[in-house]
Amino acid sequence: MRDNYPIKTICCIGAGYVGGPTMAVIAKKCPHIKVIVTDINEERIKNWNNKNLERLPVYEPGLDKIIMACRNENLFFTTQVENSIKEADMIFISVNTPTKTRGIGAGMASDLNWVETSTRQVARFAKDHTIVIEKSTLPVRTAETIKQILVSSESQSGSENTKTFSVLSNPEFLAEGSAINDLENPDRVLIGGDDDVAIKSLTNIYKCWVKEEKIITTNLWSSELSKLTANAFLAQRISSINSISAICEKTGANIHEVSKAVGLDKRIGNKFISPSPGFGGSCFKKDILNLIYLCKYYGLEEVAEYWNQVLSINNWNRNRISRIIVDKLFGTISNKKLAIFGFSFKANTNDTRESSAIQICKNLIEEGATLAIYDPKVNEDQIARDLNQKPKVNFNKSEILSGEWYFCSTPEEAAKRCDAIIILTEWQEFNNLNWSKLSVLMRKPSWLFDTRNIANYNLAEKYGMKVWRLGSENQ
Ligand code: UDX
Ligand code: ADP
């Protein structure tokens, strides 16, 4: 009986926000291992291979340096899914798992179509013994599906070419915007499975840079459920603080003072209690919906309703902020111009999935406003896809528009002739906005709505702006 499967080549199916950075860090920390990242999206792979590192499909601080050092040394990006699978001793499945839009569980359960397709490819092309690792966030018991597909393709004993599989769950806890640091210094690495030899092989990889005591092993289902639970708890904290923000605004308490006072209790801690327009990102909503679906499946209606509230408050908060903006601007924003500062779901990423900015911008456009949108990393095409509306181009800047949006490359361009600046993402540069310059570009009375409490509002007020801040008593 062997105690370890030697790993020379790793393949990752899916070159997205999880697969790309995770494999880059493995390649950096394990120079003895060849790491191949494969994706069916040709454009994505082309950009991962682009000499111009500004064009990498994922923006993550520190990622470009790793790509520069490892790409075409021991890290490769390719659309050759079949060959990559054939060559690999270990395969990570890191494909997209969006919420189902139709059929059983629509709006709640994850669509496992991409997981199933890639697993079938693994079943078809893998050689010898292959460790298959579930990396995408998935509903509990997905590993079972992966196992069933793979086992049915295993070679019968006695046949000439042996093909066998071990299936592990190894959920990724990285947060976008700090992915490289999270991968290099994880709080824990979680490996779920029952094949001790495969677990040891994966542990050996992480041991290249993670202390052994931080690598914990569980059974498959605990591993899968831990990921959903961690994300549900984090999201719950944000909904909790956002609900208290609304009370602060009504009562004259200040959410930052409350958040600080509460967070100093060691049992609570100060992380994930910053108020915001609402949590976004590809994981929180999807994972809570998966949890709700699981609860409903097992008849745990009260538990399902409990977690559903975390999502309800998140949506309510976005709509609440949209309503406040309209109210403050004399009850109508039709024919008004509003500058949106920040579109990504959080700072330091170009990802807009489930960004609160999408809902808030849609609400404001629906009310007849025209939006001048600026984000340091999100491009015009992405915003158009998210808003489901093309930008207005080639228009006379003094023309009165209604229910349109256009893309701006600088905050100043967005602020020109607008009635309000609305900060939706906490990009560092919004800390130091030049209020003396911006305020003269705007129409009077000019408003600042700061949903992230990041701007220097004293300075904005000094230059004649009216200021509304989330979770504070406001004028
Ligand atoms: C999350 C988990 O943190 C990570 O462990 C998991 O692997 C994937 O999902 P991510 O979605 O990338 O990561 O970012 P995160 O930092 O968790 O932020 C999610 C959302 O919550 C963002 O919209 C952010 O702005 C918001 N947020 C976060 C708050 O509103 N307040 C906070 O205090 C923290
Ligand atoms: P995540 O945030 O989980 O990384 P992304 O959507 O950013 O999700 O990335 C998932 C990637 O997986 C996409 O680039 C998609 O093209 C890729 N993908 C989906 N199915 C397959 C498949 N069968 N083979 C290869 N790549 C796939």
mmCIF file of C-alpha atoms and ligand atoms in Angstrom, residues 13-19 38-41 44 81 94-96 114 117-118 121 282 353, ligand 2:
data_model
loop_
_atom_site.group_PDB
_atom_site.id
_atom_site.type_symbol
_atom_site.label_atom_id
_atom_site.label_comp_id
_atom_site.label_asym_id
_atom_site.label_seq_id
_atom_site.Cartn_x
_atom_site.Cartn_y
_atom_site.Cartn_z
ATOM 1 C CA ILE A 13 -10.067 23.398 -15.002
ATOM 2 C CA GLY A 14 -11.388 26.967 -14.944
ATOM 3 C CA ALA A 15 -9.142 30.039 -15.206
ATOM 4 C CA GLY A 16 -11.410 32.420 -13.294
ATOM 5 C CA TYR A 17 -11.161 34.473 -10.116
ATOM 6 C CA VAL A 18 -10.470 31.358 -8.037
ATOM 7 C CA GLY A 19 -8.555 29.084 -10.434
ATOM 8 C CA THR A 38 -7.077 25.329 -18.694
ATOM 9 C CA ASP A 39 -10.302 27.017 -19.782
ATOM 10 C CA ILE A 40 -12.704 26.750 -22.707
ATOM 11 C CA ASN A 41 -12.891 30.545 -22.898
ATOM 12 C CA ARG A 44 -9.651 34.519 -21.115
ATOM 13 C CA VAL A 81 -8.437 20.869 -21.845
ATOM 14 C CA SER A 94 -12.715 25.438 -10.440
ATOM 15 C CA VAL A 95 -15.481 26.181 -12.894
ATOM 16 C CA ASN A 96 -18.444 28.513 -12.523
ATOM 17 C CA TRP A 114 -20.274 23.185 -15.697
ATOM 18 C CA THR A 117 -19.303 18.719 -17.968
ATOM 19 C CA SER A 118 -15.775 19.183 -16.689
ATOM 20 C CA GLN A 121 -14.048 15.415 -19.432
ATOM 21 C CA SER A 282 -20.067 35.735 -6.442
ATOM 22 C CA ARG A 353 -20.736 39.991 -9.757
HETATM 23 P P1 ADP B 2 -14.814 31.610 -10.052
HETATM 24 O O1 ADP B 2 -15.058 32.953 -9.424
HETATM 25 O O2 ADP B 2 -15.438 30.484 -9.261
HETATM 26 O O3 ADP B 2 -13.380 31.366 -10.368
HETATM 27 P P2 ADP B 2 -15.329 32.253 -12.849
HETATM 28 O O4 ADP B 2 -16.645 32.391 -13.534
HETATM 29 O O5 ADP B 2 -14.463 33.462 -12.662
HETATM 30 O O6 ADP B 2 -15.659 31.578 -11.433
HETATM 31 O O7 ADP B 2 -14.443 31.158 -13.595
HETATM 32 C C1 ADP B 2 -14.887 29.908 -13.987
HETATM 33 C C2 ADP B 2 -14.208 29.563 -15.323
HETATM 34 O O8 ADP B 2 -14.477 28.180 -15.616
HETATM 35 C C3 ADP B 2 -14.690 30.365 -16.528
HETATM 36 O O9 ADP B 2 -13.598 31.046 -17.123
HETATM 37 C C4 ADP B 2 -15.258 29.285 -17.493
HETATM 38 O O10 ADP B 2 -15.003 29.559 -18.852
HETATM 39 C C5 ADP B 2 -14.521 28.044 -17.036
HETATM 40 N N1 ADP B 2 -15.158 26.774 -17.417
HETATM 41 C C6 ADP B 2 -16.446 26.412 -17.251
HETATM 42 N N2 ADP B 2 -16.664 25.155 -17.715
HETATM 43 C C7 ADP B 2 -15.480 24.694 -18.184
HETATM 44 C C8 ADP B 2 -15.034 23.467 -18.787
HETATM 45 N N3 ADP B 2 -15.870 22.433 -18.985
HETATM 46 N N4 ADP B 2 -13.731 23.356 -19.158
HETATM 47 C C9 ADP B 2 -12.884 24.395 -18.955
HETATM 48 N N5 ADP B 2 -13.226 25.571 -18.387
HETATM 49 C C10 ADP B 2 -14.506 25.738 -18.001
#
